[in-house]
Amino acid sequence: MSKQFSRQYTDSVKQELLNRLGLKQVYFKGQQGDDLLYEATGFDRGTAHKFCIRTKNGTIDEWVGGKWMKVRSFTITSRADGLR
């Protein structure tokens, strides 16, 4: 059974994406299993991104060219203590 993450945790991950990846806006889209899905817009006009946070190991993947690609040397530092 998958974990339910608190709003505080999803918001802290969202803020981390904004600060560390230099994005303009980030939206939490939902949860799929133990993974958290986010959509984002960049500062360049018309740039859109999709991210998948793998909560089991804290890594992040980006949807590029029709498949998930791991973002190298980036891990989520927010702690998942806020499980519901």
CSV table of N, CA and C in Angstrom, one decimal:
chain,number,residue,atom,x,y,z
A,1,MET,N,0.8,-1.2,0.0
A,1,MET,CA,0.0,0.0,0.0
A,1,MET,C,0.9,1.2,0.0
A,2,SER,N,0.5,2.2,-0.8
A,2,SER,CA,1.3,3.4,-0.9
A,2,SER,C,1.1,4.4,0.3
A,3,LYS,N,2.1,5.2,0.6
A,3,LYS,CA,2.0,6.2,1.7
A,3,LYS,C,1.2,7.4,1.2
A,4,GLN,N,0.5,8.0,2.2
A,4,GLN,CA,-0.1,9.3,2.0
A,4,GLN,C,0.8,10.4,2.5
A,5,PHE,N,1.2,11.4,1.7
A,5,PHE,CA,2.1,12.4,2.2
A,5,PHE,C,1.3,13.6,2.6
A,6,SER,N,1.7,14.3,3.6
A,6,SER,CA,1.0,15.5,4.1
A,6,SER,C,1.2,16.7,3.2
A,7,ARG,N,0.3,17.6,3.3
A,7,ARG,CA,0.4,18.8,2.5
A,7,ARG,C,1.7,19.6,2.8
A,8,GLN,N,2.1,19.6,4.0
A,8,GLN,CA,3.3,20.3,4.5
A,8,GLN,C,4.5,19.7,3.7
A,9,TYR,N,4.6,18.4,3.6
A,9,TYR,CA,5.7,17.8,2.9
A,9,TYR,C,5.6,18.1,1.4
A,10,THR,N,4.5,18.0,0.8
A,10,THR,CA,4.4,18.3,-0.7
A,10,THR,C,4.7,19.7,-1.0
A,11,ASP,N,4.3,20.6,0.0
A,11,ASP,CA,4.6,22.0,-0.2
A,11,ASP,C,6.1,22.3,0.0
A,12,SER,N,6.8,21.6,0.9
A,12,SER,CA,8.2,21.8,1.1
A,12,SER,C,9.0,21.3,-0.1
A,13,VAL,N,8.6,20.2,-0.7
A,13,VAL,CA,9.2,19.7,-2.0
A,13,VAL,C,9.0,20.7,-3.1
A,14,LYS,N,7.8,21.2,-3.2
A,14,LYS,CA,7.5,22.3,-4.2
A,14,LYS,C,8.4,23.5,-4.0
A,15,GLN,N,8.6,23.9,-2.8
A,15,GLN,CA,9.4,25.1,-2.5
A,15,GLN,C,10.9,24.8,-2.9
A,16,GLU,N,11.3,23.6,-2.6
A,16,GLU,CA,12.7,23.1,-3.0
A,16,GLU,C,12.9,23.1,-4.5
A,17,LEU,N,11.9,22.7,-5.2
A,17,LEU,CA,12.0,22.7,-6.7
A,17,LEU,C,12.1,24.1,-7.2
A,18,LEU,N,11.3,25.0,-6.6
A,18,LEU,CA,11.3,26.4,-7.0
A,18,LEU,C,12.7,27.0,-6.8
A,19,ASN,N,13.2,26.8,-5.6
A,19,ASN,CA,14.5,27.4,-5.2
A,19,ASN,C,15.7,26.8,-5.9
A,20,ARG,N,15.8,25.5,-6.0
A,20,ARG,CA,17.0,24.9,-6.4
A,20,ARG,C,17.1,24.7,-8.0
A,21,LEU,N,15.9,24.7,-8.6
A,21,LEU,CA,15.9,24.5,-10.1
A,21,LEU,C,15.6,25.8,-10.8
A,22,GLY,N,15.3,26.8,-10.1
A,22,GLY,CA,15.1,28.1,-10.8
A,22,GLY,C,13.9,28.1,-11.6
A,23,LEU,N,12.8,27.6,-11.1
A,23,LEU,CA,11.5,27.6,-11.9
A,23,LEU,C,10.7,28.8,-11.5
A,24,LYS,N,9.7,29.2,-12.3
A,24,LYS,CA,8.8,30.3,-12.1
A,24,LYS,C,7.7,29.8,-11.2
A,25,GLN,N,7.0,28.7,-11.6
A,25,GLN,CA,5.9,28.2,-10.8
A,25,GLN,C,5.9,26.7,-10.8
A,26,VAL,N,5.5,26.1,-9.7
A,26,VAL,CA,5.4,24.7,-9.6
A,26,VAL,C,4.1,24.3,-9.0
A,27,TYR,N,3.4,23.3,-9.6
A,27,TYR,CA,2.1,22.8,-9.2
A,27,TYR,C,2.2,21.4,-8.8
A,28,PHE,N,1.6,21.0,-7.7
A,28,PHE,CA,1.5,19.6,-7.3
A,28,PHE,C,0.3,19.0,-8.0
A,29,LYS,N,0.6,18.0,-8.8
A,29,LYS,CA,-0.5,17.4,-9.6
A,29,LYS,C,-1.1,16.1,-8.9
A,30,GLY,N,-0.4,15.5,-8.1
A,30,GLY,CA,-1.0,14.3,-7.4
A,30,GLY,C,0.1,13.3,-7.0
A,31,GLN,N,-0.4,12.2,-6.6
A,31,GLN,CA,0.4,11.1,-6.1
A,31,GLN,C,0.1,9.8,-6.9
A,32,GLN,N,1.2,9.1,-7.4
A,32,GLN,CA,1.0,7.9,-8.1
A,32,GLN,C,1.9,6.8,-7.4
A,33,GLY,N,1.2,6.0,-6.6
A,33,GLY,CA,2.0,5.0,-5.8
A,33,GLY,C,2.7,5.8,-4.7
A,34,ASP,N,4.0,5.6,-4.6
A,34,ASP,CA,4.8,6.4,-3.6
A,34,ASP,C,5.5,7.6,-4.3
A,35,ASP,N,5.2,7.9,-5.5
A,35,ASP,CA,5.8,9.0,-6.3
A,35,ASP,C,4.9,10.2,-6.3
A,36,LEU,N,5.5,11.4,-6.2
A,36,LEU,CA,4.8,12.6,-6.3
A,36,LEU,C,5.0,13.3,-7.6
A,37,LEU,N,3.9,13.7,-8.2
A,37,LEU,CA,4.0,14.3,-9.6
A,37,LEU,C,3.8,15.8,-9.5
A,38,TYR,N,4.7,16.6,-10.2
A,38,TYR,CA,4.6,18.0,-10.2
A,38,TYR,C,4.7,18.5,-11.7
A,39,GLU,N,4.1,19.6,-12.0
A,39,GLU,CA,4.3,20.3,-13.2
A,39,GLU,C,4.8,21.7,-12.9
A,40,ALA,N,5.6,22.2,-13.8
A,40,ALA,CA,6.3,23.5,-13.6
A,40,ALA,C,6.4,24.3,-14.9
A,41,THR,N,6.5,25.6,-14.7
A,41,THR,CA,6.8,26.5,-15.8
A,41,THR,C,8.1,27.2,-15.5
A,42,GLY,N,8.9,27.4,-16.5
A,42,GLY,CA,10.2,28.1,-16.4
A,42,GLY,C,10.1,29.6,-16.6
A,43,PHE,N,11.2,30.3,-16.5
A,43,PHE,CA,11.2,31.7,-16.7
A,43,PHE,C,11.2,32.0,-18.2
A,44,ASP,N,11.8,31.1,-19.0
A,44,ASP,CA,11.7,31.3,-20.5
A,44,ASP,C,10.3,31.1,-20.9
A,45,ARG,N,9.9,31.9,-21.9
A,45,ARG,CA,8.5,31.9,-22.3
A,45,ARG,C,8.2,30.5,-23.0
A,46,GLY,N,7.1,29.9,-22.5
A,46,GLY,CA,6.6,28.7,-23.1
A,46,GLY,C,7.3,27.4,-22.6
A,47,THR,N,8.2,27.5,-21.6
A,47,THR,CA,8.8,26.3,-21.2
A,47,THR,C,7.9,25.6,-20.1
A,48,ALA,N,7.7,24.3,-20.3
A,48,ALA,CA,6.9,23.6,-19.3
A,48,ALA,C,7.7,22.3,-19.0
A,49,HIS,N,7.6,21.9,-17.7
A,49,HIS,CA,8.3,20.8,-17.2
A,49,HIS,C,7.4,19.9,-16.4
A,50,LYS,N,7.7,18.6,-16.4
A,50,LYS,CA,7.0,17.6,-15.6
A,50,LYS,C,8.0,16.9,-14.8
A,51,PHE,N,7.8,16.8,-13.5
A,51,PHE,CA,8.7,16.1,-12.6
A,51,PHE,C,8.0,15.0,-11.8
A,52,CYS,N,8.8,14.0,-11.5
A,52,CYS,CA,8.4,12.9,-10.6
A,52,CYS,C,9.4,12.7,-9.5
A,53,ILE,N,8.9,12.9,-8.3
A,53,ILE,CA,9.8,12.7,-7.1
A,53,ILE,C,9.6,11.3,-6.6
A,54,ARG,N,10.7,10.6,-6.7
A,54,ARG,CA,10.8,9.2,-6.2
A,54,ARG,C,11.1,9.2,-4.7
A,55,THR,N,10.0,9.1,-3.9
A,55,THR,CA,10.2,9.4,-2.5
A,55,THR,C,10.9,8.3,-1.7
A,56,LYS,N,11.0,7.1,-2.3
A,56,LYS,CA,11.8,6.0,-1.6
A,56,LYS,C,13.3,6.3,-1.6
A,57,ASN,N,13.8,7.0,-2.6
A,57,ASN,CA,15.2,7.3,-2.6
A,57,ASN,C,15.5,8.8,-2.7
A,58,GLY,N,14.5,9.6,-2.8
A,58,GLY,CA,14.7,11.1,-2.8
A,58,GLY,C,15.2,11.6,-4.1
A,59,THR,N,15.1,10.8,-5.2
A,59,THR,CA,15.6,11.4,-6.5
A,59,THR,C,14.5,12.0,-7.3
A,60,ILE,N,14.8,12.7,-8.3
A,60,ILE,CA,13.9,13.4,-9.1
A,60,ILE,C,14.1,13.1,-10.6
A,61,ASP,N,13.0,12.8,-11.3
A,61,ASP,CA,13.0,12.5,-12.7
A,61,ASP,C,12.2,13.6,-13.4
A,62,GLU,N,12.6,13.9,-14.7
A,62,GLU,CA,11.9,14.9,-15.5
A,62,GLU,C,11.5,14.2,-16.8
A,63,TRP,N,10.3,14.5,-17.2
A,63,TRP,CA,9.7,14.0,-18.4
A,63,TRP,C,10.3,14.7,-19.6
A,64,VAL,N,11.1,13.9,-20.4
A,64,VAL,CA,11.8,14.5,-21.5
A,64,VAL,C,11.7,13.5,-22.7
A,65,GLY,N,11.1,14.0,-23.8
A,65,GLY,CA,11.1,13.2,-25.0
A,65,GLY,C,10.3,11.9,-24.9
A,66,GLY,N,9.2,12.0,-24.1
A,66,GLY,CA,8.3,10.8,-23.9
A,66,GLY,C,8.7,9.8,-22.9
A,67,LYS,N,9.8,10.1,-22.1
A,67,LYS,CA,10.2,9.1,-21.1
A,67,LYS,C,10.8,9.9,-19.9
A,68,TRP,N,10.8,9.2,-18.7
A,68,TRP,CA,11.3,9.8,-17.5
A,68,TRP,C,12.8,9.7,-17.5
A,69,MET,N,13.5,10.8,-17.3
A,69,MET,CA,15.0,10.9,-17.2
A,69,MET,C,15.4,11.4,-15.9
A,70,LYS,N,16.4,10.7,-15.3
A,70,LYS,CA,16.8,11.1,-13.9
A,70,LYS,C,17.6,12.4,-14.0
A,71,VAL,N,17.3,13.3,-13.1
A,71,VAL,CA,18.0,14.6,-13.0
A,71,VAL,C,19.3,14.3,-12.1
A,72,ARG,N,20.4,14.4,-12.7
A,72,ARG,CA,21.7,14.0,-12.1
A,72,ARG,C,22.1,15.0,-11.0
A,73,SER,N,22.7,14.4,-10.0
A,73,SER,CA,23.2,15.2,-8.8
A,73,SER,C,22.2,16.1,-8.2
A,74,PHE,N,20.9,15.6,-8.1
A,74,PHE,CA,19.9,16.4,-7.4
A,74,PHE,C,19.1,15.4,-6.6
A,75,THR,N,19.0,15.6,-5.3
A,75,THR,CA,18.2,14.8,-4.5
A,75,THR,C,17.3,15.7,-3.6
A,76,ILE,N,16.2,15.3,-3.2
A,76,ILE,CA,15.3,16.1,-2.4
A,76,ILE,C,15.8,16.0,-0.9
A,77,THR,N,16.0,17.2,-0.3
A,77,THR,CA,16.5,17.2,1.1
A,77,THR,C,15.4,17.3,2.1
A,78,SER,N,14.1,17.6,1.6
A,78,SER,CA,13.0,17.6,2.5
A,78,SER,C,12.8,16.2,3.1
A,79,ARG,N,12.4,16.2,4.4
A,79,ARG,CA,12.3,14.9,5.0
A,79,ARG,C,10.8,14.5,5.0
A,80,ALA,N,10.5,13.2,4.8
A,80,ALA,CA,9.2,12.6,4.7
A,80,ALA,C,8.6,12.2,6.0
A,81,ASP,N,8.9,13.0,7.0
A,81,ASP,CA,8.4,12.7,8.4
A,81,ASP,C,6.9,13.0,8.5
A,82,GLY,N,6.4,13.8,7.6
A,82,GLY,CA,5.0,14.2,7.6
A,82,GLY,C,4.1,13.3,6.9
A,83,LEU,N,4.2,12.0,7.2
A,83,LEU,CA,3.3,11.0,6.6
A,83,LEU,C,2.0,11.1,7.3
A,84,ARG,N,0.9,10.9,6.5
A,84,ARG,CA,-0.4,10.8,7.1
A,84,ARG,C,-0.8,9.3,7.3
